[in-house]
Amino acid sequence: MTFERLATLSDTVKTTFQPAFIFLVFPDKVQHFPARNWTTAQFHAALEERLGKNYTFQVWEGMVIALSNQTDVIAVLPKFREITELRLKKIGDS
């Protein structure tokens, strides 16, 4: 279901995916908020606030996305191309 919902996004929406933002894809809308110069820990805090503690990562069209069973929101993180960019830093980042 996740990739199917993302596949329905228009090209216009997809072209707005810029590294300085986090995009939240709801079933009926897409929102974004700034994440310029954030540390990895700040990304994780924002994801936990919006998705809950038990989110997971996948890669979609060369961007990391975050998912949770607790919500129907998908977070798109254009700044990150590989999951390891977030996982490795999660432990030691402040």
PDB file of C-alpha atoms in Angstrom:
ATOM      1  CA  MET A   1       0.000   0.000   0.000  1.00  0.00           C
ATOM      2  CA  THR A   2       2.847   2.404   0.774  1.00  0.00           C
ATOM      3  CA  PHE A   3       4.465   2.387  -2.633  1.00  0.00           C
ATOM      4  CA  GLU A   4       1.073   2.451  -4.319  1.00  0.00           C
ATOM      5  CA  ARG A   5       0.144   5.663  -2.500  1.00  0.00           C
ATOM      6  CA  LEU A   6       3.492   7.261  -3.332  1.00  0.00           C
ATOM      7  CA  ALA A   7       3.079   6.228  -6.975  1.00  0.00           C
ATOM      8  CA  THR A   8      -0.090   8.315  -7.160  1.00  0.00           C
ATOM      9  CA  LEU A   9       1.788  11.534  -6.349  1.00  0.00           C
ATOM     10  CA  SER A  10       1.903  13.897  -9.292  1.00  0.00           C
ATOM     11  CA  ASP A  11       5.178  14.854 -10.958  1.00  0.00           C
ATOM     12  CA  THR A  12       4.549  18.392  -9.727  1.00  0.00           C
ATOM     13  CA  VAL A  13       4.563  17.200  -6.123  1.00  0.00           C
ATOM     14  CA  LYS A  14       7.604  14.984  -6.693  1.00  0.00           C
ATOM     15  CA  THR A  15       9.623  17.904  -8.087  1.00  0.00           C
ATOM     16  CA  THR A  16       9.140  19.741  -4.787  1.00  0.00           C
ATOM     17  CA  PHE A  17      11.051  17.053  -2.895  1.00  0.00           C
ATOM     18  CA  GLN A  18      14.119  19.024  -1.811  1.00  0.00           C
ATOM     19  CA  PRO A  19      16.746  18.001   0.780  1.00  0.00           C
ATOM     20  CA  ALA A  20      16.027  20.965   3.059  1.00  0.00           C
ATOM     21  CA  PHE A  21      12.541  19.651   3.902  1.00  0.00           C
ATOM     22  CA  ILE A  22      10.704  16.645   5.309  1.00  0.00           C
ATOM     23  CA  PHE A  23       7.531  15.758   3.441  1.00  0.00           C
ATOM     24  CA  LEU A  24       4.577  14.091   5.119  1.00  0.00           C
ATOM     25  CA  VAL A  25       2.321  12.149   2.778  1.00  0.00           C
ATOM     26  CA  PHE A  26      -1.143  11.650   4.246  1.00  0.00           C
ATOM     27  CA  PRO A  27      -3.878   9.706   2.446  1.00  0.00           C
ATOM     28  CA  ASP A  28      -5.496  12.980   1.355  1.00  0.00           C
ATOM     29  CA  LYS A  29      -2.702  15.592   1.318  1.00  0.00           C
ATOM     30  CA  VAL A  30       1.028  16.290   1.347  1.00  0.00           C
ATOM     31  CA  GLN A  31       2.630  18.667   3.833  1.00  0.00           C
ATOM     32  CA  HIS A  32       6.236  19.736   4.278  1.00  0.00           C
ATOM     33  CA  PHE A  33       8.307  21.484   6.888  1.00  0.00           C
ATOM     34  CA  PRO A  34      11.839  22.856   6.904  1.00  0.00           C
ATOM     35  CA  ALA A  35      14.750  20.723   8.068  1.00  0.00           C
ATOM     36  CA  ARG A  36      17.731  22.825   6.937  1.00  0.00           C
ATOM     37  CA  ASN A  37      21.039  22.061   8.597  1.00  0.00           C
ATOM     38  CA  TRP A  38      19.430  19.548  10.932  1.00  0.00           C
ATOM     39  CA  THR A  39      21.477  16.907  12.675  1.00  0.00           C
ATOM     40  CA  THR A  40      20.483  13.307  12.258  1.00  0.00           C
ATOM     41  CA  ALA A  41      19.189  13.363  15.832  1.00  0.00           C
ATOM     42  CA  GLN A  42      16.832  16.206  14.903  1.00  0.00           C
ATOM     43  CA  PHE A  43      15.489  14.157  11.990  1.00  0.00           C
ATOM     44  CA  HIS A  44      14.859  11.223  14.321  1.00  0.00           C
ATOM     45  CA  ALA A  45      13.112  13.458  16.879  1.00  0.00           C
ATOM     46  CA  ALA A  46      10.826  14.888  14.188  1.00  0.00           C
ATOM     47  CA  LEU A  47      10.021  11.412  12.879  1.00  0.00           C
ATOM     48  CA  GLU A  48       9.258  10.110  16.359  1.00  0.00           C
ATOM     49  CA  GLU A  49       6.981  13.077  17.025  1.00  0.00           C
ATOM     50  CA  ARG A  50       5.004  12.488  13.826  1.00  0.00           C
ATOM     51  CA  LEU A  51       5.214   8.705  13.367  1.00  0.00           C
ATOM     52  CA  GLY A  52       5.714   7.354  16.875  1.00  0.00           C
ATOM     53  CA  LYS A  53       8.711   5.504  18.270  1.00  0.00           C
ATOM     54  CA  ASN A  54       8.580   2.412  16.084  1.00  0.00           C
ATOM     55  CA  TYR A  55       9.137   3.718  12.589  1.00  0.00           C
ATOM     56  CA  THR A  56      11.127   1.930   9.915  1.00  0.00           C
ATOM     57  CA  PHE A  57      12.968   3.049   6.822  1.00  0.00           C
ATOM     58  CA  GLN A  58      12.751   2.029   3.181  1.00  0.00           C
ATOM     59  CA  VAL A  59      14.079   3.533  -0.027  1.00  0.00           C
ATOM     60  CA  TRP A  60      11.698   4.827  -2.666  1.00  0.00           C
ATOM     61  CA  GLU A  61      12.868   6.438  -5.922  1.00  0.00           C
ATOM     62  CA  GLY A  62      16.313   7.117  -4.470  1.00  0.00           C
ATOM     63  CA  MET A  63      15.033   8.737  -1.264  1.00  0.00           C
ATOM     64  CA  VAL A  64      14.621   7.355   2.224  1.00  0.00           C
ATOM     65  CA  ILE A  65      11.062   7.153   3.498  1.00  0.00           C
ATOM     66  CA  ALA A  66       9.938   6.473   7.059  1.00  0.00           C
ATOM     67  CA  LEU A  67       6.862   4.417   7.924  1.00  0.00           C
ATOM     68  CA  SER A  68       5.044   3.398  11.058  1.00  0.00           C
ATOM     69  CA  ASN A  69       2.269   0.951  11.876  1.00  0.00           C
ATOM     70  CA  GLN A  70       0.956   3.569  14.324  1.00  0.00           C
ATOM     71  CA  THR A  71      -0.067   6.083  11.655  1.00  0.00           C
ATOM     72  CA  ASP A  72      -0.941   6.255   7.974  1.00  0.00           C
ATOM     73  CA  VAL A  73       1.578   9.045   7.336  1.00  0.00           C
ATOM     74  CA  ILE A  74       4.626   8.412   5.161  1.00  0.00           C
ATOM     75  CA  ALA A  75       7.613  10.697   5.738  1.00  0.00           C
ATOM     76  CA  VAL A  76       9.783  11.368   2.679  1.00  0.00           C
ATOM     77  CA  LEU A  77      13.347  12.436   3.494  1.00  0.00           C
ATOM     78  CA  PRO A  78      14.931  13.688   0.255  1.00  0.00           C
ATOM     79  CA  LYS A  79      18.177  14.558   2.056  1.00  0.00           C
ATOM     80  CA  PHE A  80      18.983  10.880   2.556  1.00  0.00           C
ATOM     81  CA  ARG A  81      19.612   8.458  -0.313  1.00  0.00           C
ATOM     82  CA  GLU A  82      20.502   5.394   1.759  1.00  0.00           C
ATOM     83  CA  ILE A  83      19.063   4.065   4.987  1.00  0.00           C
ATOM     84  CA  THR A  84      22.522   3.656   6.479  1.00  0.00           C
ATOM     85  CA  GLU A  85      22.950   7.439   6.466  1.00  0.00           C
ATOM     86  CA  LEU A  86      20.343   7.567   9.224  1.00  0.00           C
ATOM     87  CA  ARG A  87      20.953   4.293  11.028  1.00  0.00           C
ATOM     88  CA  LEU A  88      24.694   4.699  11.548  1.00  0.00           C
ATOM     89  CA  LYS A  89      24.361   8.207  12.882  1.00  0.00           C
ATOM     90  CA  LYS A  90      21.362   7.467  15.093  1.00  0.00           C
ATOM     91  CA  ILE A  91      23.548   5.859  17.747  1.00  0.00           C
ATOM     92  CA  GLY A  92      26.277   8.459  18.088  1.00  0.00           C
ATOM     93  CA  ASP A  93      24.623  11.695  16.949  1.00  0.00           C
ATOM     94  CA  SER A  94      23.592  14.248  19.500  1.00  0.00           C
TER      95      SER A  94
END
